[in-house]
């Protein structure tokens, strides 16, 4: 399908989702008729007039829409992966919702910036709990009528035309007296915190239920003599009852027979795949046990001249763009971190957007399914592929994708990752792991570009696995896994 016809196809899946997912991640009943009414392809944001109250009202409406969309998107992964009867055939609806939500987020940031320009508020980005949010405060160059209530005086009744005057004082447009700030504050952090508390309560309830079942000896039919209480001495296997809790990332560890893999790293405009854009993808191949395939070129020019390709082959670097609205705002943090200035990556400058490029997505999916792929903190890449790559979620659910993560390799198998006050679980950044494994010189740092980071990750992994094999540890230890290892899913009954 072309010309964004996939949005119509995505809406055609709504009956499947409605039957399987009646509530969103916050327990609210989903209005699927509202979802069906959205123009996902052309935007769901509000375009206001240039008056202060219109900007305020548009921001309030956009925040409300984003909250509804993101609570639905947040529940889709769980609903799709636990749909064991495969009633939901495609993941394109969540991808379409995420596509619209990214543009909506751009519209929100544009409104925030417009409000700053018109002296309606000052914006600060602050870390609150699980999220960094935009906090609106009264504009310091004007006269707040009541700081506690978050109201901004725009009457312009006093004063001349000094540099500190508001837009209202220098305009012929009749502005309202006040613009409320308390009802246009970003609630993302509060929503995520409340969601986490509900999950915590559910886990506690489940553990309490398991304990009650054990006390009642309801499992005695399959456990003669009575079941041990969860966390008790019998369950832990030692007299003290203490047993280190395994990390959930252990499922991503490689096995003894892992060989050909593809390393991949992505650079993005932020950390949220439902709000931000993929702007750089780098990947390459390497064999962990066997030689490089015959006929592969032995040299490749990385950005860093001191990088040697070594055993790597099939290197590729892909650059992608952002919408004009996103480019216009810029992104100083990403520019400093990666060297990529999104102001020059507008689609109007000829850059293709990854979430609008089906051929790029299809080509990447082919590579992701050919062999295990490796990433450092692979759940990050996985979450972005779920909401950006057509067919990825379906392939992952069907067990055609295997993921290996070098982050748990560093945490579990690298004695150099010693816990400290600064790093309670050890320093397991890619930079630190690569340096400990001899893949990156101590005089240089992780580049934060997809291809270069993929390269040092694979070199570190190969060095690490060779050392572990020689020592009989890691995959070759008593708790090591046979086969390729890694995380993959399949149909369950």
CSV table of C-alpha atoms in Angstrom, one decimal:
chain,number,residue,atom,x,y,z
A,1,UNK,CA,0.0,0.0,0.0
A,2,UNK,CA,1.2,3.5,-0.8
A,3,UNK,CA,0.2,7.1,0.0
A,4,UNK,CA,-0.3,6.3,3.7
A,5,UNK,CA,-3.1,3.9,2.9
A,6,UNK,CA,-1.7,1.8,5.9
A,7,UNK,CA,-3.4,4.3,8.2
A,8,UNK,CA,-6.8,3.2,6.9
A,9,UNK,CA,-5.7,-0.5,7.2
A,10,UNK,CA,-4.6,0.2,10.8
A,11,UNK,CA,-8.1,1.7,11.6
A,12,UNK,CA,-9.6,-1.5,10.1
A,13,UNK,CA,-7.9,-3.4,12.9
A,14,UNK,CA,-9.8,-1.5,15.6
A,15,UNK,CA,-12.5,-4.2,16.1
A,16,UNK,CA,-9.7,-6.8,16.9
A,17,UNK,CA,-8.1,-4.4,19.4
A,18,UNK,CA,-11.4,-3.3,20.9
A,19,UNK,CA,-12.4,-7.0,21.6
A,20,UNK,CA,-9.0,-7.8,23.2
A,21,UNK,CA,-8.1,-4.5,24.9
A,22,UNK,CA,-11.1,-2.7,26.4
A,23,UNK,CA,-9.0,-0.6,28.8
A,24,UNK,CA,-5.9,1.4,28.5
A,25,UNK,CA,-2.7,1.3,30.7
A,26,UNK,CA,-4.4,3.5,33.3
A,27,UNK,CA,-7.5,1.3,33.6
A,28,UNK,CA,-9.7,3.7,31.7
A,29,UNK,CA,-12.2,2.3,29.2
A,30,UNK,CA,-11.0,3.1,25.7
A,31,UNK,CA,-13.4,5.0,23.4
A,32,UNK,CA,-12.5,3.3,20.2
A,33,UNK,CA,-15.0,5.4,18.3
A,34,UNK,CA,-12.8,8.4,19.3
A,35,UNK,CA,-9.7,6.6,18.0
A,36,UNK,CA,-11.5,5.8,14.7
A,37,UNK,CA,-12.3,9.5,14.3
A,38,UNK,CA,-8.7,10.7,14.5
A,39,UNK,CA,-6.9,11.8,11.3
A,40,UNK,CA,-3.7,9.9,12.1
A,41,UNK,CA,-2.0,10.6,8.8
A,42,UNK,CA,-2.4,14.4,8.8
A,43,UNK,CA,-2.2,15.3,12.4
A,44,UNK,CA,-4.3,15.3,15.6
A,45,UNK,CA,-2.9,18.5,17.1
A,46,UNK,CA,-4.7,21.8,17.5
A,47,UNK,CA,-3.5,24.8,15.4
A,48,UNK,CA,-4.5,27.9,17.3
A,49,UNK,CA,-4.9,31.6,16.5
A,50,UNK,CA,-2.0,33.7,17.7
A,51,UNK,CA,-3.9,35.1,20.8
A,52,UNK,CA,-2.7,34.1,24.2
A,53,UNK,CA,-5.9,32.4,25.2
A,54,UNK,CA,-6.0,30.4,21.9
A,55,UNK,CA,-2.4,29.2,22.5
A,56,UNK,CA,-3.3,28.2,26.1
A,57,UNK,CA,-6.5,26.4,24.9
A,58,UNK,CA,-4.7,24.6,22.1
A,59,UNK,CA,-1.9,23.4,24.5
A,60,UNK,CA,-4.5,22.2,27.0
A,61,UNK,CA,-6.3,20.3,24.3
A,62,UNK,CA,-3.1,18.8,22.9
A,63,UNK,CA,-2.0,17.6,26.3
A,64,UNK,CA,-5.4,15.9,26.8
A,65,UNK,CA,-5.2,14.2,23.5
A,66,UNK,CA,-1.6,13.0,24.1
A,67,UNK,CA,-2.5,11.6,27.5
A,68,UNK,CA,-5.4,9.6,25.9
A,69,UNK,CA,-3.2,8.3,23.0
A,70,UNK,CA,-0.2,7.4,25.1
A,71,UNK,CA,-2.3,5.5,27.6
A,72,UNK,CA,-3.6,3.4,24.7
A,73,UNK,CA,-0.2,2.9,23.2
A,74,UNK,CA,1.3,1.9,26.5
A,75,UNK,CA,-1.2,-1.0,26.8
A,76,UNK,CA,-0.8,-2.3,23.3
A,77,UNK,CA,2.4,-4.3,23.8
A,78,UNK,CA,1.0,-6.3,26.7
A,79,UNK,CA,-2.3,-7.0,24.8
A,80,UNK,CA,-0.5,-8.0,21.6
A,81,UNK,CA,2.1,-10.3,23.3
A,82,UNK,CA,-0.5,-12.0,25.5
A,83,UNK,CA,-2.9,-12.6,22.6
A,84,UNK,CA,-2.0,-16.3,22.5
A,85,UNK,CA,-4.9,-17.1,20.2
A,86,UNK,CA,-3.6,-14.5,17.7
A,87,UNK,CA,-6.9,-12.7,17.5
A,88,UNK,CA,-5.0,-9.5,16.8
A,89,UNK,CA,-3.2,-10.1,13.6
A,90,UNK,CA,-1.1,-6.9,13.2
A,91,UNK,CA,0.6,-4.2,15.2
A,92,UNK,CA,0.1,-1.5,12.7
A,93,UNK,CA,-2.5,0.3,14.8
A,94,UNK,CA,-0.1,1.1,17.6
A,95,UNK,CA,2.5,2.1,15.0
A,96,UNK,CA,-0.1,4.5,13.5
A,97,UNK,CA,-1.0,5.9,16.9
A,98,UNK,CA,2.7,6.5,17.7
A,99,UNK,CA,3.2,8.1,14.3
A,100,UNK,CA,0.4,10.6,15.1
A,101,UNK,CA,1.6,11.1,18.6
A,102,UNK,CA,5.1,12.1,17.5
A,103,UNK,CA,3.6,14.9,15.3
A,104,UNK,CA,1.3,15.8,18.2
A,105,UNK,CA,4.3,16.1,20.5
A,106,UNK,CA,6.0,18.4,18.0
A,107,UNK,CA,2.9,20.5,18.0
A,108,UNK,CA,3.0,20.7,21.8
A,109,UNK,CA,6.6,21.8,21.8
A,110,UNK,CA,5.8,24.4,19.1
A,111,UNK,CA,3.0,25.8,21.3
A,112,UNK,CA,5.3,25.9,24.3
A,113,UNK,CA,7.8,27.8,22.3
A,114,UNK,CA,5.2,30.1,20.9
A,115,UNK,CA,4.0,30.8,24.5
A,116,UNK,CA,7.5,31.7,25.5
A,117,UNK,CA,7.8,34.1,22.5
A,118,UNK,CA,4.6,35.8,23.5
A,119,UNK,CA,5.7,36.0,27.2
A,120,UNK,CA,2.8,33.8,28.3
A,121,UNK,CA,5.1,31.6,30.4
A,122,UNK,CA,8.7,30.5,30.9
A,123,UNK,CA,9.5,26.8,30.2
A,124,UNK,CA,12.0,24.8,32.2
A,125,UNK,CA,12.7,21.1,31.6
A,126,UNK,CA,12.8,19.3,34.9
A,127,UNK,CA,13.2,15.7,36.0
A,128,UNK,CA,10.2,14.5,37.9
A,129,UNK,CA,10.2,10.9,39.0
A,130,UNK,CA,10.3,8.7,35.8
A,131,UNK,CA,10.2,11.5,33.3
A,132,UNK,CA,11.6,14.9,32.3
A,133,UNK,CA,8.7,17.3,31.8
A,134,UNK,CA,8.1,20.8,30.7
A,135,UNK,CA,7.2,23.0,33.7
A,136,UNK,CA,5.5,26.3,33.0
A,137,UNK,CA,6.2,29.3,35.2
A,138,UNK,CA,5.0,32.9,35.0
A,139,UNK,CA,7.1,35.0,32.7
A,140,UNK,CA,9.6,36.9,34.8
A,141,UNK,CA,9.4,40.0,32.7
A,142,UNK,CA,5.7,40.5,33.4
A,143,UNK,CA,3.6,40.9,36.5
A,144,UNK,CA,2.1,37.6,37.8
A,145,UNK,CA,-1.3,38.4,39.4
A,146,UNK,CA,-0.9,35.4,41.7
A,147,UNK,CA,2.1,33.2,41.6
A,148,UNK,CA,0.4,30.5,43.8
A,149,UNK,CA,-2.4,30.1,41.3
A,150,UNK,CA,-0.2,30.3,38.3
A,151,UNK,CA,-2.0,33.2,36.6
A,152,UNK,CA,-0.2,35.6,34.3
A,153,UNK,CA,-1.4,39.3,34.0
A,154,UNK,CA,-1.6,40.3,30.3
A,155,UNK,CA,-3.7,43.3,30.7
A,156,UNK,CA,-0.9,45.7,29.8
A,157,UNK,CA,-2.6,48.6,31.7
A,158,UNK,CA,0.6,50.1,32.9
A,159,UNK,CA,4.1,50.8,31.7
A,160,UNK,CA,5.6,52.1,28.4
A,161,UNK,CA,7.3,50.2,25.6
A,162,UNK,CA,10.3,49.0,27.5
A,163,UNK,CA,12.2,45.8,26.7
A,164,UNK,CA,10.4,44.0,29.6
A,165,UNK,CA,6.9,44.7,28.3
A,166,UNK,CA,4.7,41.8,27.3
A,167,UNK,CA,3.4,41.1,23.8
A,168,UNK,CA,0.0,42.4,24.9
A,169,UNK,CA,1.4,45.8,25.7
A,170,UNK,CA,2.9,46.1,22.2
A,171,UNK,CA,0.0,44.8,20.2
A,172,UNK,CA,-3.3,46.1,18.9
A,173,UNK,CA,-4.9,42.7,19.6
A,174,UNK,CA,-7.2,42.6,22.6
A,175,UNK,CA,-5.8,39.9,24.9
A,176,UNK,CA,-7.6,38.4,27.8
A,177,UNK,CA,-6.5,39.6,31.3
A,178,UNK,CA,-5.1,36.3,32.5
A,179,UNK,CA,-3.9,33.0,31.2
A,180,UNK,CA,-4.0,30.1,33.6
A,181,UNK,CA,-0.9,28.0,33.9
A,182,UNK,CA,-2.0,25.3,36.4
A,183,UNK,CA,-4.2,23.6,33.8
A,184,UNK,CA,-1.5,23.4,31.1
A,185,UNK,CA,1.2,21.6,33.1
A,186,UNK,CA,2.7,18.4,31.8
A,187,UNK,CA,1.2,15.5,33.8
A,188,UNK,CA,3.5,12.8,32.2
A,189,UNK,CA,5.5,12.2,35.4
A,190,UNK,CA,2.4,11.9,37.6
A,191,UNK,CA,0.8,9.5,35.2
A,192,UNK,CA,3.9,7.3,34.9
A,193,UNK,CA,4.4,7.3,38.7
A,194,UNK,CA,0.7,6.3,39.3
A,195,UNK,CA,1.0,3.6,36.7
A,196,UNK,CA,4.1,2.2,38.4
A,197,UNK,CA,2.4,2.2,41.8
A,198,UNK,CA,-0.5,0.2,40.4
A,199,UNK,CA,1.9,-2.3,38.9
A,200,UNK,CA,3.7,-2.5,42.3
A,201,UNK,CA,0.4,-3.2,44.1
A,202,UNK,CA,-0.5,-5.9,41.6
A,203,UNK,CA,2.8,-7.6,42.1
A,204,UNK,CA,2.4,-7.4,45.9
A,205,UNK,CA,-1.1,-8.8,45.6
A,206,UNK,CA,0.2,-11.7,43.4
A,207,UNK,CA,3.0,-12.6,45.9
A,208,UNK,CA,0.5,-12.4,48.8
A,209,UNK,CA,-1.8,-14.8,46.9
A,210,UNK,CA,1.0,-17.2,46.1
A,211,UNK,CA,2.0,-17.2,49.8
A,212,UNK,CA,-1.6,-17.9,50.9
A,213,UNK,CA,-1.8,-20.7,48.4
A,214,UNK,CA,1.3,-22.2,49.8
A,215,UNK,CA,0.1,-21.9,53.4
A,216,UNK,CA,-3.1,-23.6,52.5
A,217,UNK,CA,-1.1,-26.4,50.9
A,218,UNK,CA,-3.3,-26.1,47.8
A,219,UNK,CA,-0.3,-27.2,45.7
A,220,UNK,CA,0.2,-30.4,47.7
A,221,UNK,CA,-1.2,-32.5,44.9
A,222,UNK,CA,1.9,-31.8,42.9
A,223,UNK,CA,4.3,-31.1,45.7
A,224,UNK,CA,4.1,-33.9,48.3
A,225,UNK,CA,5.0,-32.8,51.7
A,226,UNK,CA,3.8,-29.2,51.2
A,227,UNK,CA,5.1,-26.3,49.2
A,228,UNK,CA,7.7,-24.0,50.7
A,229,UNK,CA,6.7,-20.4,51.3
A,230,UNK,CA,7.9,-18.0,48.6
A,231,UNK,CA,11.3,-16.6,49.7
A,232,UNK,CA,11.7,-19.2,52.4
A,233,UNK,CA,14.8,-21.3,53.2
A,234,UNK,CA,13.6,-24.3,51.3
A,235,UNK,CA,12.8,-22.3,48.2
A,236,UNK,CA,16.2,-20.5,48.3
A,237,UNK,CA,18.3,-23.6,48.8
A,238,UNK,CA,20.3,-22.5,51.7
A,239,UNK,CA,19.9,-22.2,55.5
A,240,UNK,CA,19.7,-18.4,55.6
A,241,UNK,CA,16.9,-18.2,53.1
A,242,UNK,CA,18.9,-15.7,51.0
A,243,UNK,CA,19.3,-16.1,47.3
A,244,UNK,CA,20.3,-13.4,44.9
A,245,UNK,CA,17.3,-12.4,42.8
A,246,UNK,CA,18.1,-13.0,39.1
A,247,UNK,CA,18.0,-9.9,36.9
A,248,UNK,CA,15.2,-9.9,34.3
A,249,UNK,CA,17.8,-9.0,31.6
A,250,UNK,CA,19.5,-12.4,32.0
A,251,UNK,CA,17.1,-13.7,29.4
A,252,UNK,CA,19.1,-11.7,26.9
A,253,UNK,CA,22.5,-13.4,27.6
A,254,UNK,CA,24.2,-15.3,24.8
A,255,UNK,CA,24.6,-19.1,24.8
A,256,UNK,CA,27.6,-21.3,24.2
A,257,UNK,CA,27.0,-21.7,20.5
A,258,UNK,CA,26.4,-18.1,19.5
A,259,UNK,CA,28.3,-17.2,16.3
A,260,UNK,CA,27.1,-14.9,13.5
A,261,UNK,CA,25.3,-11.8,14.9
A,262,UNK,CA,24.4,-8.3,13.8
A,263,UNK,CA,25.2,-5.5,16.2
A,264,UNK,CA,22.9,-2.5,16.0
A,265,UNK,CA,22.7,0.9,17.6
A,266,UNK,CA,20.2,3.7,17.0
A,267,UNK,CA,20.4,7.4,17.8
A,268,UNK,CA,17.1,9.3,18.5
A,269,UNK,CA,15.9,12.7,19.3
A,270,UNK,CA,14.8,11.6,22.7
A,271,UNK,CA,14.1,8.5,24.8
A,272,UNK,CA,10.4,7.9,24.1
A,273,UNK,CA,9.6,5.9,20.9
A,274,UNK,CA,6.0,7.3,20.9
A,275,UNK,CA,7.2,10.9,21.0
A,276,UNK,CA,10.6,11.0,19.3
A,277,UNK,CA,12.3,10.1,16.0
A,278,UNK,CA,15.1,7.8,14.9
A,279,UNK,CA,17.7,9.9,13.2
A,280,UNK,CA,20.7,7.5,12.9
A,281,UNK,CA,21.1,3.7,12.6
A,282,UNK,CA,24.3,1.9,12.4
A,283,UNK,CA,24.8,-1.9,12.1
A,284,UNK,CA,27.4,-4.4,11.2
A,285,UNK,CA,28.0,-8.1,11.3
A,286,UNK,CA,30.6,-10.2,13.2
A,287,UNK,CA,31.1,-13.8,14.0
A,288,UNK,CA,31.8,-14.6,17.6
A,289,UNK,CA,33.4,-18.1,16.9
A,290,UNK,CA,34.0,-18.7,13.2
A,291,UNK,CA,36.2,-16.7,10.8
A,292,UNK,CA,34.9,-13.8,8.8
A,293,UNK,CA,33.0,-15.1,5.7
A,294,UNK,CA,35.3,-15.4,2.7
A,295,UNK,CA,35.0,-12.6,0.2
A,296,UNK,CA,34.0,-9.9,2.7
A,297,UNK,CA,36.0,-6.7,2.5
A,298,UNK,CA,38.6,-6.3,5.2
A,299,UNK,CA,38.6,-2.6,5.6
A,300,UNK,CA,36.0,0.0,6.4
A,301,UNK,CA,36.4,3.7,7.2
A,302,UNK,CA,34.7,4.6,10.5
A,303,UNK,CA,34.4,8.2,11.6
A,304,UNK,CA,37.2,7.5,14.1
A,305,UNK,CA,40.5,6.8,12.2
A,306,UNK,CA,41.7,4.7,15.2
A,307,UNK,CA,38.9,2.2,14.8
A,308,UNK,CA,40.0,-1.0,13.0
A,309,UNK,CA,37.3,-3.1,11.4
A,310,UNK,CA,38.9,-6.3,12.6
A,311,UNK,CA,36.5,-9.2,12.1
A,312,UNK,CA,33.5,-6.9,11.4
A,313,UNK,CA,31.8,-7.0,8.0
A,314,UNK,CA,28.7,-5.7,6.2
A,315,UNK,CA,28.9,-2.3,7.9
A,316,UNK,CA,26.1,0.2,7.2
A,317,UNK,CA,25.2,3.7,8.3
A,318,UNK,CA,21.7,5.1,7.7
A,319,UNK,CA,20.7,8.8,8.3
A,320,UNK,CA,17.1,9.9,8.7
A,321,UNK,CA,15.3,13.1,9.2
A,322,UNK,CA,12.6,14.8,11.2
A,323,UNK,CA,9.5,16.8,10.3
A,324,UNK,CA,10.0,20.6,9.7
A,325,UNK,CA,8.3,21.5,13.0
A,326,UNK,CA,10.8,19.4,14.9
A,327,UNK,CA,13.7,20.7,12.9
A,328,UNK,CA,12.6,24.3,13.5
A,329,UNK,CA,12.9,23.9,17.3
A,330,UNK,CA,16.3,22.3,17.2
A,331,UNK,CA,17.7,19.9,19.8
A,332,UNK,CA,20.8,21.2,21.6
A,333,UNK,CA,21.1,18.1,23.8
A,334,UNK,CA,21.2,15.6,20.9
A,335,UNK,CA,23.5,17.9,18.9
A,336,UNK,CA,26.0,18.0,21.8
A,337,UNK,CA,25.7,14.2,22.5
A,338,UNK,CA,25.9,12.9,18.9
A,339,UNK,CA,27.0,15.8,16.8
A,340,UNK,CA,23.7,15.6,14.8
A,341,UNK,CA,21.9,18.9,14.5
A,342,UNK,CA,18.3,18.2,13.6
A,343,UNK,CA,18.0,21.7,12.3
A,344,UNK,CA,19.7,20.4,9.2
A,345,UNK,CA,17.7,17.1,9.1
A,346,UNK,CA,14.3,18.5,8.0
A,347,UNK,CA,12.3,16.4,5.5
A,348,UNK,CA,12.2,19.7,3.5
A,349,UNK,CA,16.0,19.4,3.3
A,350,UNK,CA,15.7,16.0,1.6
A,351,UNK,CA,16.0,13.7,4.6
A,352,UNK,CA,13.5,10.8,4.7
A,353,UNK,CA,11.8,10.1,7.9
A,354,UNK,CA,12.2,6.5,9.1
A,355,UNK,CA,8.6,6.1,10.1
A,356,UNK,CA,7.5,7.3,6.6
A,357,UNK,CA,10.0,5.0,4.7
A,358,UNK,CA,8.5,1.5,4.3
A,359,UNK,CA,11.5,0.3,2.2
A,360,UNK,CA,14.0,1.2,4.9
A,361,UNK,CA,11.9,-0.5,7.5
A,362,UNK,CA,11.5,-3.6,5.4
A,363,UNK,CA,15.3,-3.8,4.7
A,364,UNK,CA,16.1,-3.4,8.3
A,365,UNK,CA,13.6,-6.1,9.3
A,366,UNK,CA,15.2,-8.6,6.9
A,367,UNK,CA,18.5,-8.1,8.6
A,368,UNK,CA,17.0,-8.3,12.1
A,369,UNK,CA,15.5,-11.7,11.4
A,370,UNK,CA,18.5,-13.3,9.6
A,371,UNK,CA,20.5,-13.9,12.8
A,372,UNK,CA,20.4,-12.7,16.4
A,373,UNK,CA,20.9,-9.0,16.8
A,374,UNK,CA,23.0,-7.5,19.5
A,375,UNK,CA,22.5,-4.2,21.3
A,376,UNK,CA,23.7,-2.6,24.5
A,377,UNK,CA,20.5,-2.2,26.6
A,378,UNK,CA,18.6,-3.9,23.9
A,379,UNK,CA,15.2,-3.2,25.4
A,380,UNK,CA,15.7,0.3,24.1
A,381,UNK,CA,16.2,-0.7,20.5
A,382,UNK,CA,13.4,-3.2,20.8
A,383,UNK,CA,10.9,-0.7,22.0
A,384,UNK,CA,11.7,1.7,19.1
A,385,UNK,CA,11.5,-1.1,16.5
A,386,UNK,CA,8.1,-2.2,17.9
A,387,UNK,CA,6.6,1.3,17.2
A,388,UNK,CA,8.6,2.1,14.0
A,389,UNK,CA,9.4,-1.0,11.9
A,390,UNK,CA,6.5,-2.5,10.0
A,391,UNK,CA,6.3,-6.2,10.7
A,392,UNK,CA,8.8,-6.2,13.6
A,393,UNK,CA,6.3,-6.8,16.4
A,394,UNK,CA,4.6,-9.6,14.4
A,395,UNK,CA,8.0,-11.3,13.7
A,396,UNK,CA,9.1,-11.0,17.3
A,397,UNK,CA,5.9,-12.5,18.6
A,398,UNK,CA,6.3,-15.4,16.1
A,399,UNK,CA,9.7,-16.2,17.4
A,400,UNK,CA,11.6,-15.1,14.3
A,401,UNK,CA,13.7,-12.5,16.1
A,402,UNK,CA,16.4,-13.3,18.7
A,403,UNK,CA,17.9,-10.5,20.8
A,404,UNK,CA,21.2,-10.5,22.7
A,405,UNK,CA,22.1,-7.7,25.1
A,406,UNK,CA,25.7,-6.9,26.1
A,407,UNK,CA,24.4,-4.9,29.2
A,408,UNK,CA,23.7,-8.0,31.2
A,409,UNK,CA,26.9,-9.5,30.0
A,410,UNK,CA,28.7,-6.6,31.6
A,411,UNK,CA,26.6,-6.8,34.8
A,412,UNK,CA,26.8,-10.6,35.2
A,413,UNK,CA,30.1,-11.7,33.7
A,414,UNK,CA,32.5,-8.7,33.9
A,415,UNK,CA,34.5,-8.7,37.2
A,416,UNK,CA,35.6,-5.1,36.3
A,417,UNK,CA,32.0,-3.9,36.8
A,418,UNK,CA,32.5,-3.4,40.6
A,419,UNK,CA,29.6,-1.8,42.4
A,420,UNK,CA,30.5,1.7,43.8
A,421,UNK,CA,28.5,4.4,45.5
A,422,UNK,CA,28.2,6.2,42.2
A,423,UNK,CA,27.3,3.0,40.3
A,424,UNK,CA,25.5,0.6,42.8
A,425,UNK,CA,25.3,-2.1,40.1
A,426,UNK,CA,28.7,-1.4,38.6
A,427,UNK,CA,29.5,0.9,35.7
A,428,UNK,CA,27.9,-0.9,32.8
A,429,UNK,CA,27.7,1.9,30.2
A,430,UNK,CA,28.8,0.9,26.7
A,431,UNK,CA,31.8,3.2,27.1
A,432,UNK,CA,32.9,1.5,30.3
A,433,UNK,CA,32.3,-2.0,29.1
A,434,UNK,CA,34.1,-1.5,25.8
A,435,UNK,CA,37.1,0.0,27.6
A,436,UNK,CA,37.3,-2.9,30.1
A,437,UNK,CA,37.1,-5.4,27.2
A,438,UNK,CA,39.8,-3.7,25.2
A,439,UNK,CA,37.5,-2.5,22.4
A,440,UNK,CA,38.0,1.2,23.1
A,441,UNK,CA,41.1,3.1,24.1
A,442,UNK,CA,41.0,4.8,27.5
A,443,UNK,CA,41.9,8.1,25.8
A,444,UNK,CA,38.7,8.1,23.8
A,445,UNK,CA,35.0,7.9,24.6
A,446,UNK,CA,31.9,6.3,23.1
A,447,UNK,CA,31.0,8.3,20.0
A,448,UNK,CA,27.2,8.1,20.3
A,449,UNK,CA,26.8,7.3,16.7
A,450,UNK,CA,25.1,4.1,15.6
A,451,UNK,CA,27.8,2.5,13.5
A,452,UNK,CA,30.7,3.4,15.8
A,453,UNK,CA,28.9,2.3,18.9
A,454,UNK,CA,27.8,-1.0,17.2
A,455,UNK,CA,31.4,-1.7,16.3
A,456,UNK,CA,33.0,-1.2,19.8
A,457,UNK,CA,30.1,-3.2,21.3
A,458,UNK,CA,30.7,-6.3,19.0
A,459,UNK,CA,34.5,-6.1,19.5
A,460,UNK,CA,34.0,-6.0,23.3
A,461,UNK,CA,31.5,-8.9,23.1
A,462,UNK,CA,33.9,-11.0,21.1
A,463,UNK,CA,36.8,-10.3,23.4
A,464,UNK,CA,34.6,-11.0,26.4
A,465,UNK,CA,33.3,-14.3,25.1
A,466,UNK,CA,36.8,-15.5,24.2
A,467,UNK,CA,38.0,-14.8,27.7
A,468,UNK,CA,35.0,-16.5,29.3
A,469,UNK,CA,35.4,-19.6,27.2
A,470,UNK,CA,39.0,-19.9,28.2
A,471,UNK,CA,38.1,-19.6,31.9
A,472,UNK,CA,35.0,-21.9,31.6
A,473,UNK,CA,32.8,-19.1,32.8
A,474,UNK,CA,29.8,-17.2,31.5
A,475,UNK,CA,28.0,-19.3,28.9
A,476,UNK,CA,30.5,-22.1,29.6
A,477,UNK,CA,29.9,-22.0,33.4
A,478,UNK,CA,27.5,-24.1,35.5
A,479,UNK,CA,24.6,-21.7,34.9
A,480,UNK,CA,25.4,-21.0,31.2
A,481,UNK,CA,23.0,-21.8,28.4
A,482,UNK,CA,23.4,-24.2,25.5
A,483,UNK,CA,22.6,-23.1,22.0
A,484,UNK,CA,22.6,-19.5,20.7
A,485,UNK,CA,20.9,-18.1,23.8
A,486,UNK,CA,19.3,-14.6,23.7
A,487,UNK,CA,15.7,-13.5,24.1
A,488,UNK,CA,13.0,-14.7,21.7
A,489,UNK,CA,9.3,-15.3,21.8
A,490,UNK,CA,7.1,-17.9,20.3
A,491,UNK,CA,3.5,-19.0,20.3
A,492,UNK,CA,2.4,-20.2,23.7
A,493,UNK,CA,-0.4,-22.4,24.9
